[in-house]
Structures are given as C-alpha cells and as structure tokens.
mmCIF file of C-alpha atoms and ligand atoms in Angstrom:
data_model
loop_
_atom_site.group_PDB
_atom_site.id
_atom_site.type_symbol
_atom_site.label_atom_id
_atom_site.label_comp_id
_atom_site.label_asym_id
_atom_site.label_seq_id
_atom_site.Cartn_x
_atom_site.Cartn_y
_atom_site.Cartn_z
ATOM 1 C CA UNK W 758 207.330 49.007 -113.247
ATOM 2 C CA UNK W 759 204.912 51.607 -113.478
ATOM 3 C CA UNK W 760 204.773 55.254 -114.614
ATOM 4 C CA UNK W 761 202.286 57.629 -112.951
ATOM 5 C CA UNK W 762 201.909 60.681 -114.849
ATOM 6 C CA UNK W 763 201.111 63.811 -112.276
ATOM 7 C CA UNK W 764 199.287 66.422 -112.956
ATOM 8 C CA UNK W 765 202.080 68.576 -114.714
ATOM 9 C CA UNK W 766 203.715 65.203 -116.911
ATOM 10 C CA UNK W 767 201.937 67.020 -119.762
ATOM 11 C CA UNK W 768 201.273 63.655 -120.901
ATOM 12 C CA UNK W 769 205.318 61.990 -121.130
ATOM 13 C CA UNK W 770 204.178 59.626 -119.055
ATOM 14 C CA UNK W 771 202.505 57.875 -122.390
ATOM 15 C CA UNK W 772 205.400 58.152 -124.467
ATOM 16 C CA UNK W 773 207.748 56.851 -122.043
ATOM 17 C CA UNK W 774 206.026 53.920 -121.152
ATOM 18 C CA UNK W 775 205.251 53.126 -124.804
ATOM 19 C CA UNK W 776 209.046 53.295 -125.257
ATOM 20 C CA UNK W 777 209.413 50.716 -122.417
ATOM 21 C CA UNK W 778 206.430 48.768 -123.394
ATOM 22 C CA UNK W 779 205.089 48.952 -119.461
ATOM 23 C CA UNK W 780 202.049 50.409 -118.781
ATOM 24 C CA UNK W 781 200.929 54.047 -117.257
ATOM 25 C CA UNK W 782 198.706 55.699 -115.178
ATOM 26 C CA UNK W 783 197.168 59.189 -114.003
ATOM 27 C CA UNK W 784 197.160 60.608 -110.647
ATOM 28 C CA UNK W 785 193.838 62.145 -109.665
ATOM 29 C CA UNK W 786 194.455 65.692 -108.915
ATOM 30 C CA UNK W 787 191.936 68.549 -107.485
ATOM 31 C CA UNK W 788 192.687 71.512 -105.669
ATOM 32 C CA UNK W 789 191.074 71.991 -102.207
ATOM 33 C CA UNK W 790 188.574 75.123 -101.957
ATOM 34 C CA UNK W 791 191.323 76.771 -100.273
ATOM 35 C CA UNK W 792 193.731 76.406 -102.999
ATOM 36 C CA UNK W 793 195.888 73.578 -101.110
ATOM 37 C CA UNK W 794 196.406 70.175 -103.581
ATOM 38 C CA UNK W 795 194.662 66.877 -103.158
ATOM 39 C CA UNK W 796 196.480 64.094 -104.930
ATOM 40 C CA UNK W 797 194.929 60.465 -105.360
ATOM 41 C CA UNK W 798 197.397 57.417 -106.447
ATOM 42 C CA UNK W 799 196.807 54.495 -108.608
ATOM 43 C CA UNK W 800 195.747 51.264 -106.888
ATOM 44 C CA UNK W 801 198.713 49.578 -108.309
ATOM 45 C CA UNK W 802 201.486 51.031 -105.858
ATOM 46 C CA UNK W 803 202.398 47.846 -103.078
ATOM 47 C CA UNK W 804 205.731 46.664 -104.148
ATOM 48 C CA UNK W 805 206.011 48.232 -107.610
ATOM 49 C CA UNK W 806 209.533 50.105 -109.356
ATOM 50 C CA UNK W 807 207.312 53.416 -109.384
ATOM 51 C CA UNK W 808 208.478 56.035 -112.171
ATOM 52 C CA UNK W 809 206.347 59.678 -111.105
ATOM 53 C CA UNK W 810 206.633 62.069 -113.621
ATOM 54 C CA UNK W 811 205.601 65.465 -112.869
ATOM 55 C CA UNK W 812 207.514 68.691 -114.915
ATOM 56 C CA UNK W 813 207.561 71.508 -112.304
ATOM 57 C CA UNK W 814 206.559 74.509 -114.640
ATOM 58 C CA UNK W 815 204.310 77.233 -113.652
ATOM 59 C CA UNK W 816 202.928 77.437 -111.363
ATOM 60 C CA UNK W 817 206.022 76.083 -109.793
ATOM 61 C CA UNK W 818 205.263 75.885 -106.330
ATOM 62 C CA UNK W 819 202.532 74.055 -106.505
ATOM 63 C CA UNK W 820 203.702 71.169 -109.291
ATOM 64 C CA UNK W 821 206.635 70.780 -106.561
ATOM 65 C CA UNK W 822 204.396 70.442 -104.041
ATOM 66 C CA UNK W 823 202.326 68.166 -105.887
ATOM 67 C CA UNK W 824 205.420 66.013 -106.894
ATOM 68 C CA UNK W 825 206.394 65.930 -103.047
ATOM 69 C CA UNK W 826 203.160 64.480 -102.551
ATOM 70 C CA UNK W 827 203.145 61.473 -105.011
ATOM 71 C CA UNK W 828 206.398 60.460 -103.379
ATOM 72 C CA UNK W 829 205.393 60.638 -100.215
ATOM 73 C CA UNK W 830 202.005 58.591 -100.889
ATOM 74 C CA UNK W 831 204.448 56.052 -103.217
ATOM 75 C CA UNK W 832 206.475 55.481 -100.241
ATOM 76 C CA UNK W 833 203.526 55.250 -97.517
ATOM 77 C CA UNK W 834 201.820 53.050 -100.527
ATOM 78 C CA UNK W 835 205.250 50.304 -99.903
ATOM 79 C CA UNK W 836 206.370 50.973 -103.842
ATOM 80 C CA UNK W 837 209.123 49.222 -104.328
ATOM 81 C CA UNK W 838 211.755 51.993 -105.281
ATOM 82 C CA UNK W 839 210.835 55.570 -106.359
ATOM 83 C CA UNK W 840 211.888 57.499 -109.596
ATOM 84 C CA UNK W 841 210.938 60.850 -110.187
ATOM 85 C CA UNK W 842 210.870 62.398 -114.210
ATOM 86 C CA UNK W 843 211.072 66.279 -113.705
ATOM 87 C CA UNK W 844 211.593 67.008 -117.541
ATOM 88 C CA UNK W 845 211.896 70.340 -116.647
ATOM 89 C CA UNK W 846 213.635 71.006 -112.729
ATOM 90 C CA UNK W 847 212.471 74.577 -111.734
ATOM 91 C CA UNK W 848 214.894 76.854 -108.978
ATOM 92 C CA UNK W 849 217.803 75.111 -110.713
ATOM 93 C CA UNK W 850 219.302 78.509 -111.538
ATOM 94 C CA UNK W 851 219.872 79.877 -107.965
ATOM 95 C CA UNK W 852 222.747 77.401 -107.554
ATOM 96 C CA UNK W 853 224.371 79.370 -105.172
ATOM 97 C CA UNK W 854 224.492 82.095 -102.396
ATOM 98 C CA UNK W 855 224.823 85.575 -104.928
ATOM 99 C CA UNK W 856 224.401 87.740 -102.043
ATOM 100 C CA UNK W 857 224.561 87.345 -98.326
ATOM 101 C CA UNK W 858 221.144 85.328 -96.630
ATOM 102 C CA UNK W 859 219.754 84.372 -99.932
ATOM 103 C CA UNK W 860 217.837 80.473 -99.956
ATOM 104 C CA UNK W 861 220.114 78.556 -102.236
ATOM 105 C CA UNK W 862 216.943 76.842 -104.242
ATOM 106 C CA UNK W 863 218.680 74.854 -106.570
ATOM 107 C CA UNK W 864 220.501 72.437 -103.415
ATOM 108 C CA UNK W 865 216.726 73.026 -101.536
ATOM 109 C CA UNK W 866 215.284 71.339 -104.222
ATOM 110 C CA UNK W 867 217.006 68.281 -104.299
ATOM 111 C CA UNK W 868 217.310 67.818 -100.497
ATOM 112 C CA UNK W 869 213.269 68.033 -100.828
ATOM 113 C CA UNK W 870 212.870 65.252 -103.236
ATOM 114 C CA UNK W 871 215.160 62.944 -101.192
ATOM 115 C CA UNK W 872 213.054 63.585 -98.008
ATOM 116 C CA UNK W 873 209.846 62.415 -99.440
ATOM 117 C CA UNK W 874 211.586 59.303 -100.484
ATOM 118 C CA UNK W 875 212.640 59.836 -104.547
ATOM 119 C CA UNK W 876 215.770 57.622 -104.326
ATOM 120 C CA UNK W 877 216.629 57.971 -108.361
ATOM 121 C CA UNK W 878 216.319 60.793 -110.327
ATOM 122 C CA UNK W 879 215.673 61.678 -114.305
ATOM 123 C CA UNK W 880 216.052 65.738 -115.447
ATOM 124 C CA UNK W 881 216.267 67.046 -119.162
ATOM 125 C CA UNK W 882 218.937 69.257 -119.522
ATOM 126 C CA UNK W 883 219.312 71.302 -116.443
ATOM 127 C CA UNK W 884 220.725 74.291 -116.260
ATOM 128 C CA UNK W 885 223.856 72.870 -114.498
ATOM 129 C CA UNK W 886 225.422 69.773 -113.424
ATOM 130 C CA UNK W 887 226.757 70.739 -110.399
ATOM 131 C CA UNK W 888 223.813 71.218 -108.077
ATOM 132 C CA UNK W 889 222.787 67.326 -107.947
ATOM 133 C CA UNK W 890 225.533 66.518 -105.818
ATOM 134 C CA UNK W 891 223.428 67.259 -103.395
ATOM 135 C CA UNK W 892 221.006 64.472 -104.371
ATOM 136 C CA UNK W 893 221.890 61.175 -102.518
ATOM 137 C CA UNK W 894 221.050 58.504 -105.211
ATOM 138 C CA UNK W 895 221.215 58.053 -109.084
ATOM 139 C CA UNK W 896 220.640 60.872 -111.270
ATOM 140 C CA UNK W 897 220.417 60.410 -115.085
ATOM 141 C CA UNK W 898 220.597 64.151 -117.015
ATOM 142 C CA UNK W 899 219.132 63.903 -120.737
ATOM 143 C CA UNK W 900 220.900 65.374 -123.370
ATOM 144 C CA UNK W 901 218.328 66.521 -125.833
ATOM 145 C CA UNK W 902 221.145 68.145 -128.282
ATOM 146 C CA UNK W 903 221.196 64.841 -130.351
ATOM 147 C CA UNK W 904 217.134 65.306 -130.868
ATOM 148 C CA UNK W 905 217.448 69.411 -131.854
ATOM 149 C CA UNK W 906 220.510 69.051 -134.113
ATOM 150 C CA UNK W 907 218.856 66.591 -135.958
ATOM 151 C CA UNK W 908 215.397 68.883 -136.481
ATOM 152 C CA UNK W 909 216.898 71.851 -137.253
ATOM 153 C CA UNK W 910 219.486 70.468 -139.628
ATOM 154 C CA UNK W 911 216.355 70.440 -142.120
ATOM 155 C CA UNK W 912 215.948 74.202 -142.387
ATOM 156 C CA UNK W 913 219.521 75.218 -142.253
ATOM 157 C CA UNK W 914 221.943 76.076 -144.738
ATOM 158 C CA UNK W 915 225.590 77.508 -143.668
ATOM 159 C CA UNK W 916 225.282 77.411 -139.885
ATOM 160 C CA UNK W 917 226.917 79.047 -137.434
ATOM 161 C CA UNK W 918 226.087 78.112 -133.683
ATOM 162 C CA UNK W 919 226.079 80.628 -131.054
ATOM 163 C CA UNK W 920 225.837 80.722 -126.707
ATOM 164 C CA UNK W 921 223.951 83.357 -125.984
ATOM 165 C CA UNK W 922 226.355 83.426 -122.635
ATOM 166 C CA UNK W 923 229.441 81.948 -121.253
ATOM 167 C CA UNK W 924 227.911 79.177 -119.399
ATOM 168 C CA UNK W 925 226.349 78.011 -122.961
ATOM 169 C CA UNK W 926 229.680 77.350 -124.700
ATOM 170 C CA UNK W 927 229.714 73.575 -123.828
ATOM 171 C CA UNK W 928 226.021 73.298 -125.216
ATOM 172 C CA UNK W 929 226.806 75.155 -128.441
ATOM 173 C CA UNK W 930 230.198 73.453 -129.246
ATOM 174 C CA UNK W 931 228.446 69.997 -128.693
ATOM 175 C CA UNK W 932 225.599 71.102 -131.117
ATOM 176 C CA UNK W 933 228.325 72.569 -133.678
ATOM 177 C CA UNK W 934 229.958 69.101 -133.485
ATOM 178 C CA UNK W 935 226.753 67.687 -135.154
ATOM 179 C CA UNK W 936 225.882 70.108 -137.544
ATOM 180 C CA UNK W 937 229.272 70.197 -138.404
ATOM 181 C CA UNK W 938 229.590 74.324 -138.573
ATOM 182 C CA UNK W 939 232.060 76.665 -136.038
ATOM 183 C CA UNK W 940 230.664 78.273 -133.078
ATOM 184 C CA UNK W 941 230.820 80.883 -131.135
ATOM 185 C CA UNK W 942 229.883 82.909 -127.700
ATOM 186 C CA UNK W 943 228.583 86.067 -126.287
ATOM 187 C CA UNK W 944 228.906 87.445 -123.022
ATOM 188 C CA UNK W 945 225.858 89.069 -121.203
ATOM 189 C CA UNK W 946 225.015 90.594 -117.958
ATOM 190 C CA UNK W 947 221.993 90.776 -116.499
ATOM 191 C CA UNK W 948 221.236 93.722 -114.482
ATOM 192 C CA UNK W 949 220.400 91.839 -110.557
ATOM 193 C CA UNK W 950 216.795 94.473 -110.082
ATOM 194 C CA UNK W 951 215.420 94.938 -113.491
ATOM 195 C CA UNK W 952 216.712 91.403 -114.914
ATOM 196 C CA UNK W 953 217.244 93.258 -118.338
ATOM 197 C CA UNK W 954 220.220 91.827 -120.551
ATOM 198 C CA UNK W 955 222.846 93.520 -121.797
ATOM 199 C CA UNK W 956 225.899 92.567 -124.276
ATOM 200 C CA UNK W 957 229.102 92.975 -122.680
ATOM 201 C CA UNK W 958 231.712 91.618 -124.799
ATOM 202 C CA UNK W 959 232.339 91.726 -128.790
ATOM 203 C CA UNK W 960 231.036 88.594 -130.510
ATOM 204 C CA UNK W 961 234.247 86.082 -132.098
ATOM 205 C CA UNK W 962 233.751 85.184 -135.701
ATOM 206 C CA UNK W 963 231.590 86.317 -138.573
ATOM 207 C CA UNK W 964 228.402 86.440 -139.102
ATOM 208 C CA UNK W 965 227.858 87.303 -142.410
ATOM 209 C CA UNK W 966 225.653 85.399 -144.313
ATOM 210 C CA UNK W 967 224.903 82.869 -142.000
ATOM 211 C CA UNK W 968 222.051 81.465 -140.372
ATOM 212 C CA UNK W 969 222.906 81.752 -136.692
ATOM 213 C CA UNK W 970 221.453 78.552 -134.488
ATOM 214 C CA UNK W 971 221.352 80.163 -131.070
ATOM 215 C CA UNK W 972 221.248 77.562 -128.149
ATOM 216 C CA UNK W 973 220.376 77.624 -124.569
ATOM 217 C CA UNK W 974 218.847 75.478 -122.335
ATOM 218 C CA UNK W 975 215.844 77.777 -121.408
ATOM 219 C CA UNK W 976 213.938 81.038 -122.449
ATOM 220 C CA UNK W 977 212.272 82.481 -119.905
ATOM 221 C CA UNK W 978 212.022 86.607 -120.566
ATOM 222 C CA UNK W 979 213.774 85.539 -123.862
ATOM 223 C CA UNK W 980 215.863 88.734 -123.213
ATOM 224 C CA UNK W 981 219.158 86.820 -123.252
ATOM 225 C CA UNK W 982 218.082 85.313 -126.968
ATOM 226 C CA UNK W 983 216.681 88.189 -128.252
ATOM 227 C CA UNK W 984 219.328 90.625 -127.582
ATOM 228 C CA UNK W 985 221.834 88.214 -129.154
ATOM 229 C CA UNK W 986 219.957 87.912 -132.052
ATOM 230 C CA UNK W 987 220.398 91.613 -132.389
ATOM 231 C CA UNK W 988 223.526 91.156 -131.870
ATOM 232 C CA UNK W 989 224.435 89.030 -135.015
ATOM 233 C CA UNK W 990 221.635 90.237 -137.142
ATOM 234 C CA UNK W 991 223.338 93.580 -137.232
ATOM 235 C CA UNK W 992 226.300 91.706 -137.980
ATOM 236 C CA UNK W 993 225.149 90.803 -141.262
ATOM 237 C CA UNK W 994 223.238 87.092 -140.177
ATOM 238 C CA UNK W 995 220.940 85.315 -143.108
ATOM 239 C CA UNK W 996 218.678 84.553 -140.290
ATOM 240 C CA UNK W 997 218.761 83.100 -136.816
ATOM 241 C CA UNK W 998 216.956 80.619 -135.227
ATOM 242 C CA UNK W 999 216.394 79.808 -131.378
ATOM 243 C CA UNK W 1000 217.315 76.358 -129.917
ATOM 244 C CA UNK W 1001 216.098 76.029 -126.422
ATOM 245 C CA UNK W 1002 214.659 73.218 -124.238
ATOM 246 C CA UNK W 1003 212.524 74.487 -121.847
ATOM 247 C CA UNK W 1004 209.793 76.934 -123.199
ATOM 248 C CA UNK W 1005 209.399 78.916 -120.501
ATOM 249 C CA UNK W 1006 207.856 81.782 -122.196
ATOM 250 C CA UNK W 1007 207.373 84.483 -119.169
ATOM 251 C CA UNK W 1008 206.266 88.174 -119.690
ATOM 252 C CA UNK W 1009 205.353 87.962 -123.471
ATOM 253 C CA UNK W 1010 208.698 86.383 -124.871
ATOM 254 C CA UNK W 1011 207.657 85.284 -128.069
ATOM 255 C CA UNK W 1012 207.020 88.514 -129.034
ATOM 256 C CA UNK W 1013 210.175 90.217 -127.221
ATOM 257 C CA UNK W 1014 212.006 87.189 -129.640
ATOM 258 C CA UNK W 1015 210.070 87.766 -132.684
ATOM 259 C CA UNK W 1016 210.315 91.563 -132.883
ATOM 260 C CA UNK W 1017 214.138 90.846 -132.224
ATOM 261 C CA UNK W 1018 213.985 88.696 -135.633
ATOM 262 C CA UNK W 1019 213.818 85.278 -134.130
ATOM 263 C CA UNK W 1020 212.634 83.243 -137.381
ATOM 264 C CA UNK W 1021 212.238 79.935 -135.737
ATOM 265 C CA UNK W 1022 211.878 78.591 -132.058
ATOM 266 C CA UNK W 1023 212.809 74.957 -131.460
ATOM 267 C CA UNK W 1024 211.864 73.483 -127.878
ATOM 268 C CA UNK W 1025 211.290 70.093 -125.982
ATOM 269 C CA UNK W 1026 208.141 68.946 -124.494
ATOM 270 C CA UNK W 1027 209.433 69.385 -121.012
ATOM 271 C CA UNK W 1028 206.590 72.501 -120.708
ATOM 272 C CA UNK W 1029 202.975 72.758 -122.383
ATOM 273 C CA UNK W 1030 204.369 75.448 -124.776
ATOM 274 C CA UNK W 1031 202.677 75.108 -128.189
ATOM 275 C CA UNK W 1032 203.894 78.098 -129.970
ATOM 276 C CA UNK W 1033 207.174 76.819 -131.882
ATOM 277 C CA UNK W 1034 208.247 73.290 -133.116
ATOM 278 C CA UNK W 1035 208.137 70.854 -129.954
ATOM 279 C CA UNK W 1036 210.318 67.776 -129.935
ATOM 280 C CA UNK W 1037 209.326 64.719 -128.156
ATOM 281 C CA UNK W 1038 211.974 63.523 -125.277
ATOM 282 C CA UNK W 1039 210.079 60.144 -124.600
ATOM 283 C CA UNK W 1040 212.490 57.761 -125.985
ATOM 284 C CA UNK W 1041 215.512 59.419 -124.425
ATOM 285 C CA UNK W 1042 213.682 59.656 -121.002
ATOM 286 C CA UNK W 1043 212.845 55.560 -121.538
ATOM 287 C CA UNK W 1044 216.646 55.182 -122.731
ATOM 288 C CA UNK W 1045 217.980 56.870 -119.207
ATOM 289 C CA UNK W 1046 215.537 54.863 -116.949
ATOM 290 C CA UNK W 1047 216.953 51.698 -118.497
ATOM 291 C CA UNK W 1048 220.221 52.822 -116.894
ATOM 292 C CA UNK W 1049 219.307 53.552 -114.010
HETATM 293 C C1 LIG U 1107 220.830 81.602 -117.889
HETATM 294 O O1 LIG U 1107 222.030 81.557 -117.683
HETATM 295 C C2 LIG U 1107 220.103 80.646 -118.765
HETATM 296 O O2 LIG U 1107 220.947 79.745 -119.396
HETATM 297 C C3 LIG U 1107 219.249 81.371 -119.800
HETATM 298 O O3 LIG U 1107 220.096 82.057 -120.689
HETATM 299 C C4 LIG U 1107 218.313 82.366 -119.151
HETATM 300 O O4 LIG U 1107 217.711 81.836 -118.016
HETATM 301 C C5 LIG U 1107 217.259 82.794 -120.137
HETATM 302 O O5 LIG U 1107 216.432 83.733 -119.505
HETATM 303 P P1 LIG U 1107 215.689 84.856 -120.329
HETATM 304 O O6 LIG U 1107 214.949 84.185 -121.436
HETATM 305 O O7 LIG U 1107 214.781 85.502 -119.314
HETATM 306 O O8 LIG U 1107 216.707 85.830 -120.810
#
C-alpha cells in the first residue's frame, strides 16, 4: 500500500500512514500559466493498493479537479486498486433538486470519483449519509464524535449539548451519550437569496447555568452557530462552546461567532484552519482503511 498525499491532504497523508506503519508520498503539483493544474505521481504506482488523499476545501473546484486527476493517472499508472481520503467532501449539501433544473452536486460528485476509477471511498463526517448511494463501491464515513467528546470534556463543567438544526439531532444525542449530559435542538431557516439564519422554533430545555456544547458538522458563514448561541446565551447559558468538524470559515466567521459569544471553537484537521483547537483524524482514517 501506498498513500499519496495531494496537494490539499494538508499533510494526513503522514499521520495515516504512520498509523498503518506503510509509507507516503507527495504528488508534485503546479498550476499551468493559464491557471489549469499539472499533477505529477510517485514512481511507485504499477500494481500498488493506492490510498490518494486530497481534502476538497477552497478552492473547491480545483482540489476536485486535482483529485480527479490523481485517479485517473493511478489508474493509467496500473495501481492495483484505488482509495480516495476526502477528509472533508465539498457539494455534499446540495443533496437534492430544491427547485426545478438545479445540478444535484452532492450525487455529481460521487458519480465523478467513480469515473476516474476511485473504487473505495473514506469521508469524515459528511453532511449526510444518504448521498453515497450513489457511489458504486465501499465507502467508510468517520465518526469524529468519539475524538471531540473526549477534548472538550476537559473544559466543561455541567453540559448541555445542543443541534443548531433538525438535521443535527442524531450528532448531538450521540455526543450527549458521551459526555453524559441531556440535549437538545433548534430549528432554523435559512433565507434561499441572502443565506441569513433565522430561529424558527422555541428551544426545549433549560439553559440556565450551563455551558452549552453546540455541534454541527460544518461552519461555513457560522450564521447557523452563532445565532444559536444567541439563542441560549439569552437564555441564561454559563458559556457555549462550538463543536464542528470542518472549519470552513467563509466571509469572516470567526468573528460573526465570537461577537455572538462563541468562547471556544473545536474542529478536525479535515481543512487548514488554524484558528481554534484542531484535532487530529489520522488514526481513525488508518482504523477505516483497515476495513475496507
Ligand atoms: C447545514 O445544515 C449544516 O449542517 C450547517 O449547519 C451549515 O452548513 C453551517 O453553515 P453556516 O456556518 O454558514 O451557517
């Protein structure tokens, strides 16, 4: 086996093949004067279980494009079989057709990946299940709620665990379960032109005195996090901290969160984001390609 960091592993590659004890490798990457990507393999390719790992942060388009690449030059190269790592999968939330003619991105994606020859698959917590169907061959989905319960148990007394939205509640009752505390939900809408966040619903439970562990798998605007932060400060909250994986971090959220009274930001190293405590997936990225 072999893992080939790309150019946007930001450096897992290392980690996960010292969990595995194989060895790793860099793709050469430049950018033509034109802007298109030029991608150069490791020698090492002819009949070799290749791993790629490539996160497809910004700019998006072209770490997808560079990740279509490697494939395709692993397969042309005769590797063996072809795994792809995309710690963080970006388009994953347009999982479906929200108004008439729109490009379904999340089922695009996948179909992509399969047609440059990626025949197994590794993502960190997307932001659904259900699109991989689509995906002919294995997928392994890490769970990296085991890693951030067990960091942020160290700064929290009294915890209360919230979703920031409906589709969190599975997330938040599995990280409740290990910091053994109650959770609870809020219910946003996001306006479809502006993509401002709004509270819809009343919050369940108290708040009052508590320090609030808000979890979601991404922060992008951080609008979603930061307006329920509002939400349960002025509820009567201790403090609240943000759980997320993938630090996004678009359009100045750290400050949109800390102005909202964010006190802490957990995240993964799925994205280069430095700002906040970053957790290191390695191991549980080794542990799913053992499965597969
Ligand atoms: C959406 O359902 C996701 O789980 C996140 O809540 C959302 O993408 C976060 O986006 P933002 O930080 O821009 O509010």
């Amino acid at each position: 086996m072999i893992i080939i960091g790309g150019p946007a592993s930001n450096g897992l590659e290392d980690s996960i093949a010292k969990a595995l004890n194989e060895k790793s490798a860099k793709v050469v990457d430049k950018l033509f004067p034109d802007g298109e990507s030029y991608i150069k393999m490791p020698d090492e390719i002819d009949g070799e279980d290749v791993v790629l790992v490539q996160s497809t942060y910004s700019p998006q388009d072209k770490h997808i494009m560079e990740l279509l690449l490697m494939a395709d030059t692993a397969r042309d190269l005769n590797a063996n079989s072809i795994t792809a790592v995309v710690p963080y999968m970006a388009y994953m939330r347009q999982d479906r057709r929200f108004t008439n003619g729109e490009a379904v991105s999340a089922q695009a994606m996948l179909r992509f990946m399969n047609a440059a020859g990626i025949t197994s698959l590794v993502v960190v917590q997307p932001h659904k299940s259900t699109p991989f169907t689509a995906f002919h061959g294995n997928v392994s989905l890490v769970d990296p709620i085991p890693l951030q319960a067990k960091a942020v148990s160290k700064i929290i007394s009294d915890p209360v665990v919230l979703a920031p939205d409906k589709g969190g509640i599975n997330r938040a009752e599995e990280l409740a379960g290990m910091l053994k505390c109650k959770f609870s939900h809020i219910d946003k809408v996001r306006d479809s032109v502006t993509w401002e966040v709004k509270v819809e619903a009343p919050l369940v439970g108290s708040f009052e005195g508590k320090d609030v562990v808000i979890v979601d798998d991404i922060i992008s605007t951080g609008g979603t996090i930061a307006q329920a932060a509002r939400e349960v400060l002025s509820r009567g909250a201790e403090k609240v901290i943000a759980v997320a994986t993938h630090l996004v971090m678009a359009n100045g959220a750290r400050d949109r969160l800390k102005g909202a009274g964010v006190s802490e930001i957990f995240g993964i190293n799925t994205v280069p984001y430095q700002d906040a405590k970053i957790l290191d997936i390695g191991s549980q990225i080794a542990a799913s390609l053992t499965k597969i």
